[in-house]
Amino acid sequence: VALTGFSIQGRDTTLAPTAAEGGLRLEHDENFFAFRFTADDYADPSLNRYRYRLTPLQEEWVDAGNEPVANYTSVPPGRYTFQVQAANSFGMWNEAAFALPVTVVPAYWQTNWFRGLVVLAVLGLVAGFFTYRYRQLEERTHLRLAIAGKLHDDIGADLSSIALKTELVRSNAGLGDKPDRLLADAGRLARDTAQKVRETVWMVNTQYDTLSGLVGKMRDTADTMLAGHVPHDFNAPKKLADRPITMEFRQNAHLLYKEALNNARKYSGAPRIRIDVEVHGRELTFRVVDDGVGFDPDAVASGNGQRLMRERAKEARGRVSVVSAPGEGTTVEFTGRIH
């Protein structure tokens, strides 16, 4: 038996002279091919018969009848041997089959080393994701423990003070006209303690880890802190999507906001305070604006108020600016990435 032709993807191709010795080497996209062959028996060629196989893809012989063609499609990458046997017009098969080594070279994405890299990359991504989530949970746990510890200390101190003042009033030992003042102080401490409890519950409740939860709390905080002190306007988008935010961002942004409100209430002397909240893409911006006495920011840059706001902005991975001048009011602006 001898090969008479070879085609790839339906196009006739000439086999290199070395193919019979070293074998046929095909690229991964040349895995549609066909062999044509003939038998050296010309007594009655129409009665010649053929059979072929591509081992190890085909273990059994394929009976081609008297059609001297073998077609293959979608042959996977690997090493094969193409074999052909022929029978003459008397039905005698040649025992030594024609054999041609065939190699289909895999594409790089079909190689074991590439599959190994993909597996390692996937495992790395999975491990990185779970490590990130673990660190997030760990940080959140530490934050909640810190909040709980601070709440315990603050409430413990306030309740001790309330107990002391009420005990002094009850004993009425040489207090003169002080009972009314002591009771007023005890009432104020009780209200402050209740407010601290409410704020702490809000901070640790994951139900409020949303943009709308933060802005709603900012509105309530302005009403609580400024009511009876300074008239104010709160301007925010009417509809806010329940976009998720982290507890850390929510806590630090709110504490910075409270510091800005507290400073405006105590020191600005403003007849009115305006709060503006804006959302642009993934950024939240709020401004606390007063038309009060103003101050020189450079002169008090090292003060506790500005230092605390800068620290809160850094913890929230945002930025804060304070714009003011004597007699021109003050604007505190914070911008941070929501998620």
mmCIF file of C-alpha atoms in Angstrom:
data_model
loop_
_atom_site.group_PDB
_atom_site.id
_atom_site.type_symbol
_atom_site.label_atom_id
_atom_site.label_comp_id
_atom_site.label_asym_id
_atom_site.label_seq_id
_atom_site.Cartn_x
_atom_site.Cartn_y
_atom_site.Cartn_z
ATOM 1 C CA VAL A 1 0.000 0.000 0.000
ATOM 2 C CA ALA A 2 1.251 3.517 -0.788
ATOM 3 C CA LEU A 3 -0.068 7.000 -0.032
ATOM 4 C CA THR A 4 -1.160 8.926 -3.114
ATOM 5 C CA GLY A 5 -2.453 12.133 -1.511
ATOM 6 C CA PHE A 6 -3.051 14.100 1.640
ATOM 7 C CA SER A 7 -5.344 17.079 2.359
ATOM 8 C CA ILE A 8 -5.872 19.443 5.315
ATOM 9 C CA GLN A 9 -9.205 21.225 5.774
ATOM 10 C CA GLY A 10 -10.173 20.053 2.286
ATOM 11 C CA ARG A 11 -7.051 21.504 0.638
ATOM 12 C CA ASP A 12 -4.578 19.157 -1.029
ATOM 13 C CA THR A 13 -1.168 19.281 0.581
ATOM 14 C CA THR A 14 2.129 17.750 -0.458
ATOM 15 C CA LEU A 15 3.710 15.552 2.180
ATOM 16 C CA ALA A 16 7.321 16.359 2.939
ATOM 17 C CA PRO A 17 9.789 13.643 1.921
ATOM 18 C CA THR A 18 10.734 13.270 5.597
ATOM 19 C CA ALA A 19 7.150 12.554 6.653
ATOM 20 C CA ALA A 20 7.497 8.855 5.963
ATOM 21 C CA GLU A 21 10.544 8.673 8.197
ATOM 22 C CA GLY A 22 9.887 11.112 11.029
ATOM 23 C CA GLY A 23 6.126 11.141 10.827
ATOM 24 C CA LEU A 24 3.532 13.796 10.057
ATOM 25 C CA ARG A 25 3.332 16.830 12.375
ATOM 26 C CA LEU A 26 0.133 18.903 12.344
ATOM 27 C CA GLU A 27 -0.851 22.063 14.235
ATOM 28 C CA HIS A 28 -3.910 22.139 16.500
ATOM 29 C CA ASP A 29 -6.017 23.841 13.812
ATOM 30 C CA GLU A 30 -5.038 21.243 11.179
ATOM 31 C CA ASN A 31 -6.995 18.397 12.786
ATOM 32 C CA PHE A 32 -9.361 17.970 9.783
ATOM 33 C CA PHE A 33 -7.414 15.842 7.313
ATOM 34 C CA ALA A 34 -7.694 12.988 4.822
ATOM 35 C CA PHE A 35 -5.388 10.338 3.356
ATOM 36 C CA ARG A 36 -5.628 8.810 -0.123
ATOM 37 C CA PHE A 37 -3.874 5.586 -0.889
ATOM 38 C CA THR A 38 -3.627 2.748 -3.419
ATOM 39 C CA ALA A 39 -2.542 -0.896 -3.630
ATOM 40 C CA ASP A 40 0.173 -2.190 -5.940
ATOM 41 C CA ASP A 41 -2.105 -4.731 -7.572
ATOM 42 C CA TYR A 42 -3.411 -3.910 -10.995
ATOM 43 C CA ALA A 43 -4.967 -7.242 -12.066
ATOM 44 C CA ASP A 44 -8.410 -5.804 -11.389
ATOM 45 C CA PRO A 45 -8.151 -2.585 -9.276
ATOM 46 C CA SER A 46 -11.926 -2.345 -8.945
ATOM 47 C CA LEU A 47 -11.854 -5.485 -6.776
ATOM 48 C CA ASN A 48 -9.133 -4.214 -4.421
ATOM 49 C CA ARG A 49 -10.346 -3.567 -0.841
ATOM 50 C CA TYR A 50 -8.972 -1.366 1.929
ATOM 51 C CA ARG A 51 -9.158 -0.954 5.682
ATOM 52 C CA TYR A 52 -7.510 1.640 7.940
ATOM 53 C CA ARG A 53 -7.308 2.926 11.481
ATOM 54 C CA LEU A 54 -5.711 5.732 13.516
ATOM 55 C CA THR A 55 -4.395 4.202 16.705
ATOM 56 C CA PRO A 56 -4.975 4.648 19.584
ATOM 57 C CA LEU A 57 -8.002 6.722 18.533
ATOM 58 C CA GLN A 58 -9.356 3.714 16.628
ATOM 59 C CA GLU A 59 -8.626 0.225 17.916
ATOM 60 C CA GLU A 60 -10.755 -1.534 15.286
ATOM 61 C CA TRP A 61 -10.143 -1.442 11.560
ATOM 62 C CA VAL A 62 -12.463 0.696 9.460
ATOM 63 C CA ASP A 63 -13.611 -1.186 6.342
ATOM 64 C CA ALA A 64 -13.367 1.289 3.433
ATOM 65 C CA GLY A 65 -14.491 -1.184 0.750
ATOM 66 C CA ASN A 66 -12.879 -0.244 -2.515
ATOM 67 C CA GLU A 67 -12.739 3.503 -1.614
ATOM 68 C CA PRO A 68 -9.053 4.342 -1.001
ATOM 69 C CA VAL A 69 -9.760 7.365 1.227
ATOM 70 C CA ALA A 70 -9.634 7.891 5.019
ATOM 71 C CA ASN A 71 -11.215 11.067 6.416
ATOM 72 C CA TYR A 72 -10.697 12.434 9.944
ATOM 73 C CA THR A 73 -12.358 15.394 11.672
ATOM 74 C CA SER A 74 -11.707 17.088 15.034
ATOM 75 C CA VAL A 75 -8.820 14.828 15.950
ATOM 76 C CA PRO A 76 -7.726 15.801 19.478
ATOM 77 C CA PRO A 77 -4.076 16.668 20.161
ATOM 78 C CA GLY A 78 -1.890 13.631 20.635
ATOM 79 C CA ARG A 79 0.427 11.076 19.037
ATOM 80 C CA TYR A 80 -1.105 8.560 16.621
ATOM 81 C CA THR A 81 -0.202 6.007 13.987
ATOM 82 C CA PHE A 82 -2.151 5.880 10.746
ATOM 83 C CA GLN A 83 -2.296 2.318 9.362
ATOM 84 C CA VAL A 84 -3.639 1.017 6.044
ATOM 85 C CA GLN A 85 -4.052 -2.548 4.751
ATOM 86 C CA ALA A 86 -5.211 -3.654 1.298
ATOM 87 C CA ALA A 87 -6.571 -6.857 -0.242
ATOM 88 C CA ASN A 88 -6.107 -7.736 -3.916
ATOM 89 C CA SER A 89 -8.692 -9.036 -6.312
ATOM 90 C CA PHE A 90 -8.202 -12.540 -4.887
ATOM 91 C CA GLY A 91 -9.037 -11.360 -1.338
ATOM 92 C CA MET A 92 -5.511 -11.681 -0.004
ATOM 93 C CA TRP A 93 -4.652 -8.994 2.637
ATOM 94 C CA ASN A 94 -1.141 -7.740 3.077
ATOM 95 C CA GLU A 95 0.054 -8.616 6.550
ATOM 96 C CA ALA A 96 2.490 -5.710 6.970
ATOM 97 C CA ALA A 97 0.244 -2.630 7.117
ATOM 98 C CA PHE A 98 1.480 0.722 5.893
ATOM 99 C CA ALA A 99 2.144 2.858 8.987
ATOM 100 C CA LEU A 100 2.686 6.606 9.323
ATOM 101 C CA PRO A 101 3.221 8.371 12.698
ATOM 102 C CA VAL A 102 0.935 11.414 13.063
ATOM 103 C CA THR A 103 1.278 14.068 15.758
ATOM 104 C CA VAL A 104 -1.374 16.746 16.354
ATOM 105 C CA VAL A 105 0.325 19.486 18.352
ATOM 106 C CA PRO A 106 -1.883 20.973 21.092
ATOM 107 C CA ALA A 107 -2.546 24.695 21.302
ATOM 108 C CA TYR A 108 -0.954 26.363 24.312
ATOM 109 C CA TRP A 109 -4.309 26.455 26.106
ATOM 110 C CA GLN A 110 -4.619 22.673 25.606
ATOM 111 C CA THR A 111 -1.286 21.875 27.229
ATOM 112 C CA ASN A 112 -0.946 20.470 30.727
ATOM 113 C CA TRP A 113 1.295 23.306 31.868
ATOM 114 C CA PHE A 114 -1.308 25.869 30.813
ATOM 115 C CA ARG A 115 -4.096 23.929 32.539
ATOM 116 C CA GLY A 116 -1.901 23.779 35.620
ATOM 117 C CA LEU A 117 -1.402 27.539 35.531
ATOM 118 C CA VAL A 118 -5.155 28.066 35.163
ATOM 119 C CA VAL A 119 -5.840 25.798 38.134
ATOM 120 C CA LEU A 120 -3.213 27.618 40.203
ATOM 121 C CA ALA A 121 -4.672 30.995 39.159
ATOM 122 C CA VAL A 122 -8.205 29.914 40.096
ATOM 123 C CA LEU A 123 -7.008 28.526 43.412
ATOM 124 C CA GLY A 124 -5.104 31.755 44.023
ATOM 125 C CA LEU A 125 -8.205 33.842 43.288
ATOM 126 C CA VAL A 126 -10.372 31.681 45.532
ATOM 127 C CA ALA A 127 -7.787 31.810 48.321
ATOM 128 C CA GLY A 128 -7.405 35.571 47.860
ATOM 129 C CA PHE A 129 -11.174 36.086 47.985
ATOM 130 C CA PHE A 130 -11.596 34.060 51.170
ATOM 131 C CA THR A 131 -8.563 35.756 52.737
ATOM 132 C CA TYR A 132 -10.045 39.160 51.892
ATOM 133 C CA ARG A 133 -13.446 38.161 53.289
ATOM 134 C CA TYR A 134 -11.801 36.767 56.441
ATOM 135 C CA ARG A 135 -9.882 39.990 56.976
ATOM 136 C CA GLN A 136 -13.042 42.000 56.421
ATOM 137 C CA LEU A 137 -14.919 39.934 58.998
ATOM 138 C CA GLU A 138 -11.988 40.146 61.393
ATOM 139 C CA GLU A 139 -11.788 43.929 61.038
ATOM 140 C CA ARG A 140 -15.545 44.206 61.472
ATOM 141 C CA THR A 141 -15.420 42.055 64.585
ATOM 142 C CA HIS A 142 -12.629 44.184 66.062
ATOM 143 C CA LEU A 143 -14.583 47.337 65.238
ATOM 144 C CA ARG A 144 -17.730 46.028 66.885
ATOM 145 C CA LEU A 145 -15.762 44.982 69.963
ATOM 146 C CA ALA A 146 -14.197 48.449 70.114
ATOM 147 C CA ILE A 147 -17.628 50.082 69.822
ATOM 148 C CA ALA A 148 -19.025 47.789 72.503
ATOM 149 C CA GLY A 149 -16.080 48.568 74.794
ATOM 150 C CA LYS A 150 -16.476 52.318 74.304
ATOM 151 C CA LEU A 151 -20.225 52.062 74.891
ATOM 152 C CA HIS A 152 -19.610 50.092 78.081
ATOM 153 C CA ASP A 153 -17.156 52.693 79.388
ATOM 154 C CA ASP A 154 -19.281 55.707 78.427
ATOM 155 C CA ILE A 155 -22.546 54.312 79.777
ATOM 156 C CA GLY A 156 -20.838 53.045 82.902
ATOM 157 C CA ALA A 157 -19.415 56.500 83.624
ATOM 158 C CA ASP A 158 -22.734 58.246 82.863
ATOM 159 C CA LEU A 159 -24.773 55.867 84.994
ATOM 160 C CA SER A 160 -22.337 56.241 87.894
ATOM 161 C CA SER A 161 -22.621 60.011 87.637
ATOM 162 C CA ILE A 162 -26.433 59.822 87.510
ATOM 163 C CA ALA A 163 -26.483 57.522 90.543
ATOM 164 C CA LEU A 164 -24.183 59.859 92.476
ATOM 165 C CA LYS A 165 -26.235 62.945 91.717
ATOM 166 C CA THR A 166 -29.556 61.316 92.544
ATOM 167 C CA GLU A 167 -28.076 59.930 95.783
ATOM 168 C CA LEU A 168 -26.941 63.417 96.768
ATOM 169 C CA VAL A 169 -30.418 64.776 96.049
ATOM 170 C CA ARG A 170 -32.024 61.967 98.038
ATOM 171 C CA SER A 171 -29.796 62.564 101.063
ATOM 172 C CA ASN A 172 -30.178 66.365 100.683
ATOM 173 C CA ALA A 173 -27.176 66.812 102.997
ATOM 174 C CA GLY A 174 -26.244 70.479 102.981
ATOM 175 C CA LEU A 175 -27.045 71.007 99.335
ATOM 176 C CA GLY A 176 -29.022 74.198 99.685
ATOM 177 C CA ASP A 177 -30.464 75.082 96.267
ATOM 178 C CA LYS A 178 -28.334 72.506 94.412
ATOM 179 C CA PRO A 179 -30.942 69.681 94.104
ATOM 180 C CA ASP A 180 -32.597 71.273 91.067
ATOM 181 C CA ARG A 181 -29.265 71.628 89.287
ATOM 182 C CA LEU A 182 -28.225 68.093 90.188
ATOM 183 C CA LEU A 183 -31.518 66.696 88.924
ATOM 184 C CA ALA A 184 -31.151 68.692 85.721
ATOM 185 C CA ASP A 185 -27.638 67.275 85.250
ATOM 186 C CA ALA A 186 -28.904 63.761 85.942
ATOM 187 C CA GLY A 187 -31.663 64.216 83.362
ATOM 188 C CA ARG A 188 -29.185 65.498 80.772
ATOM 189 C CA LEU A 189 -26.842 62.565 81.409
ATOM 190 C CA ALA A 190 -29.753 60.131 81.097
ATOM 191 C CA ARG A 191 -30.731 61.635 77.723
ATOM 192 C CA ASP A 192 -27.120 61.592 76.535
ATOM 193 C CA THR A 193 -26.780 57.957 77.591
ATOM 194 C CA ALA A 194 -29.953 56.990 75.747
ATOM 195 C CA GLN A 195 -28.651 58.792 72.655
ATOM 196 C CA LYS A 196 -25.323 56.949 72.866
ATOM 197 C CA VAL A 197 -27.150 53.632 73.088
ATOM 198 C CA ARG A 198 -29.279 54.456 70.055
ATOM 199 C CA GLU A 199 -26.246 55.518 68.014
ATOM 200 C CA THR A 200 -24.279 52.430 68.969
ATOM 201 C CA VAL A 201 -27.176 50.160 68.036
ATOM 202 C CA TRP A 202 -27.355 51.976 64.686
ATOM 203 C CA MET A 203 -23.613 51.580 64.112
ATOM 204 C CA VAL A 204 -23.510 47.820 64.674
ATOM 205 C CA ASN A 205 -26.784 47.015 62.907
ATOM 206 C CA THR A 206 -25.932 45.716 59.414
ATOM 207 C CA GLN A 207 -29.455 46.640 58.292
ATOM 208 C CA TYR A 208 -28.191 50.216 57.949
ATOM 209 C CA ASP A 209 -25.111 49.342 55.857
ATOM 210 C CA THR A 210 -26.683 51.172 52.926
ATOM 211 C CA LEU A 211 -26.450 54.636 51.454
ATOM 212 C CA SER A 212 -30.053 55.419 52.369
ATOM 213 C CA GLY A 213 -29.406 54.205 55.937
ATOM 214 C CA LEU A 214 -26.483 56.624 56.319
ATOM 215 C CA VAL A 215 -28.260 59.647 54.824
ATOM 216 C CA GLY A 216 -31.380 58.959 56.903
ATOM 217 C CA LYS A 217 -29.250 58.901 60.057
ATOM 218 C CA MET A 218 -27.564 62.157 59.020
ATOM 219 C CA ARG A 219 -30.971 63.809 58.750
ATOM 220 C CA ASP A 220 -32.001 62.543 62.205
ATOM 221 C CA THR A 221 -28.684 63.641 63.710
ATOM 222 C CA ALA A 222 -29.098 67.175 62.356
ATOM 223 C CA ASP A 223 -32.600 67.371 63.827
ATOM 224 C CA THR A 224 -31.358 66.091 67.212
ATOM 225 C CA MET A 225 -28.213 68.219 67.495
ATOM 226 C CA LEU A 226 -29.487 71.480 66.030
ATOM 227 C CA ALA A 227 -33.117 71.558 67.172
ATOM 228 C CA GLY A 228 -33.602 74.409 69.630
ATOM 229 C CA HIS A 229 -30.138 75.797 68.850
ATOM 230 C CA VAL A 230 -29.803 76.765 65.193
ATOM 231 C CA PRO A 231 -32.340 76.548 62.343
ATOM 232 C CA HIS A 232 -31.101 74.312 59.574
ATOM 233 C CA ASP A 233 -31.858 73.032 56.078
ATOM 234 C CA PHE A 234 -31.099 69.449 55.048
ATOM 235 C CA ASN A 235 -30.851 68.932 51.296
ATOM 236 C CA ALA A 236 -30.443 65.383 49.940
ATOM 237 C CA PRO A 237 -31.689 63.420 46.913
ATOM 238 C CA LYS A 238 -35.289 62.343 47.440
ATOM 239 C CA LYS A 239 -34.654 58.811 46.209
ATOM 240 C CA LEU A 240 -31.545 56.940 47.257
ATOM 241 C CA ALA A 241 -30.909 53.380 46.135
ATOM 242 C CA ASP A 242 -30.121 50.822 48.814
ATOM 243 C CA ARG A 243 -26.528 50.698 47.667
ATOM 244 C CA PRO A 244 -24.356 48.768 50.123
ATOM 245 C CA ILE A 245 -21.657 50.546 52.106
ATOM 246 C CA THR A 246 -19.265 49.177 54.683
ATOM 247 C CA MET A 247 -19.870 49.628 58.382
ATOM 248 C CA GLU A 248 -16.464 51.308 58.662
ATOM 249 C CA PHE A 249 -17.373 53.920 56.051
ATOM 250 C CA ARG A 250 -20.773 54.502 57.643
ATOM 251 C CA GLN A 251 -19.316 54.946 61.138
ATOM 252 C CA ASN A 252 -16.442 57.246 60.192
ATOM 253 C CA ALA A 253 -18.468 59.389 57.785
ATOM 254 C CA HIS A 254 -21.179 59.842 60.423
ATOM 255 C CA LEU A 255 -18.720 60.716 63.204
ATOM 256 C CA LEU A 256 -17.002 63.266 60.944
ATOM 257 C CA TYR A 257 -20.411 64.712 60.112
ATOM 258 C CA LYS A 258 -21.296 64.981 63.812
ATOM 259 C CA GLU A 259 -18.022 66.784 64.535
ATOM 260 C CA ALA A 260 -18.735 69.294 61.767
ATOM 261 C CA LEU A 261 -22.272 69.895 63.087
ATOM 262 C CA ASN A 262 -21.032 70.238 66.656
ATOM 263 C CA ASN A 263 -18.419 72.818 65.660
ATOM 264 C CA ALA A 264 -20.944 74.802 63.639
ATOM 265 C CA ARG A 265 -23.456 74.761 66.493
ATOM 266 C CA LYS A 266 -20.972 75.754 69.198
ATOM 267 C CA TYR A 267 -18.623 78.205 67.537
ATOM 268 C CA SER A 268 -20.076 79.636 64.331
ATOM 269 C CA GLY A 269 -22.725 81.924 65.802
ATOM 270 C CA ALA A 270 -24.557 81.381 62.507
ATOM 271 C CA PRO A 271 -28.236 82.302 62.218
ATOM 272 C CA ARG A 272 -28.740 79.224 60.023
ATOM 273 C CA ILE A 273 -26.881 76.077 58.958
ATOM 274 C CA ARG A 274 -27.260 74.263 55.630
ATOM 275 C CA ILE A 275 -26.424 70.608 54.991
ATOM 276 C CA ASP A 276 -26.070 69.422 51.385
ATOM 277 C CA VAL A 277 -25.767 65.737 50.453
ATOM 278 C CA GLU A 278 -24.882 64.684 46.907
ATOM 279 C CA VAL A 279 -24.173 61.355 45.232
ATOM 280 C CA HIS A 280 -22.091 61.212 42.060
ATOM 281 C CA GLY A 281 -21.474 57.709 40.757
ATOM 282 C CA ARG A 282 -19.670 55.883 43.540
ATOM 283 C CA GLU A 283 -18.874 58.973 45.586
ATOM 284 C CA LEU A 284 -20.817 60.538 48.430
ATOM 285 C CA THR A 285 -20.270 64.210 49.208
ATOM 286 C CA PHE A 286 -21.762 66.184 52.071
ATOM 287 C CA ARG A 287 -21.212 69.793 53.091
ATOM 288 C CA VAL A 288 -21.982 71.550 56.359
ATOM 289 C CA VAL A 289 -22.257 75.254 55.529
ATOM 290 C CA ASP A 290 -22.792 78.110 57.983
ATOM 291 C CA ASP A 291 -22.834 81.860 57.513
ATOM 292 C CA GLY A 292 -21.339 82.577 60.932
ATOM 293 C CA VAL A 293 -18.262 84.355 62.203
ATOM 294 C CA GLY A 294 -15.766 82.118 60.408
ATOM 295 C CA PHE A 295 -12.123 81.669 61.380
ATOM 296 C CA ASP A 296 -8.631 81.256 59.967
ATOM 297 C CA PRO A 297 -8.198 77.480 59.271
ATOM 298 C CA ASP A 298 -4.400 77.783 59.307
ATOM 299 C CA ALA A 299 -4.472 79.252 62.796
ATOM 300 C CA VAL A 300 -6.331 76.251 64.227
ATOM 301 C CA ALA A 301 -5.062 73.530 61.887
ATOM 302 C CA SER A 302 -3.647 71.584 64.818
ATOM 303 C CA GLY A 303 -6.835 71.812 66.867
ATOM 304 C CA ASN A 304 -8.685 68.692 68.000
ATOM 305 C CA GLY A 305 -11.727 69.351 65.813
ATOM 306 C CA GLN A 306 -9.881 69.454 62.498
ATOM 307 C CA ARG A 307 -7.535 66.657 63.543
ATOM 308 C CA LEU A 308 -10.460 64.367 64.387
ATOM 309 C CA MET A 309 -12.163 65.137 61.075
ATOM 310 C CA ARG A 310 -8.993 64.378 59.123
ATOM 311 C CA GLU A 311 -8.582 61.084 60.980
ATOM 312 C CA ARG A 312 -12.194 60.120 60.295
ATOM 313 C CA ALA A 313 -11.828 61.015 56.619
ATOM 314 C CA LYS A 314 -8.698 58.858 56.371
ATOM 315 C CA GLU A 315 -10.443 55.916 58.063
ATOM 316 C CA ALA A 316 -13.323 56.283 55.590
ATOM 317 C CA ARG A 317 -10.798 56.449 52.710
ATOM 318 C CA GLY A 318 -12.089 59.862 51.753
ATOM 319 C CA ARG A 319 -10.993 63.482 51.943
ATOM 320 C CA VAL A 320 -12.193 66.461 53.955
ATOM 321 C CA SER A 321 -11.671 70.177 53.418
ATOM 322 C CA VAL A 322 -12.434 73.161 55.637
ATOM 323 C CA VAL A 323 -12.932 76.509 53.905
ATOM 324 C CA SER A 324 -13.399 79.554 56.113
ATOM 325 C CA ALA A 325 -12.309 83.123 56.743
ATOM 326 C CA PRO A 326 -13.106 85.602 59.512
ATOM 327 C CA GLY A 327 -16.571 87.049 58.888
ATOM 328 C CA GLU A 328 -17.263 84.794 55.879
ATOM 329 C CA GLY A 329 -18.697 81.647 57.456
ATOM 330 C CA THR A 330 -17.383 78.099 57.220
ATOM 331 C CA THR A 331 -17.841 75.172 54.852
ATOM 332 C CA VAL A 332 -16.797 71.640 55.798
ATOM 333 C CA GLU A 333 -16.866 69.247 52.837
ATOM 334 C CA PHE A 334 -16.295 65.504 52.843
ATOM 335 C CA THR A 335 -16.078 63.219 49.816
ATOM 336 C CA GLY A 336 -15.662 59.464 50.055
ATOM 337 C CA ARG A 337 -16.026 56.391 47.875
ATOM 338 C CA ILE A 338 -19.217 54.556 48.757
ATOM 339 C CA HIS A 339 -18.153 51.028 47.829
#
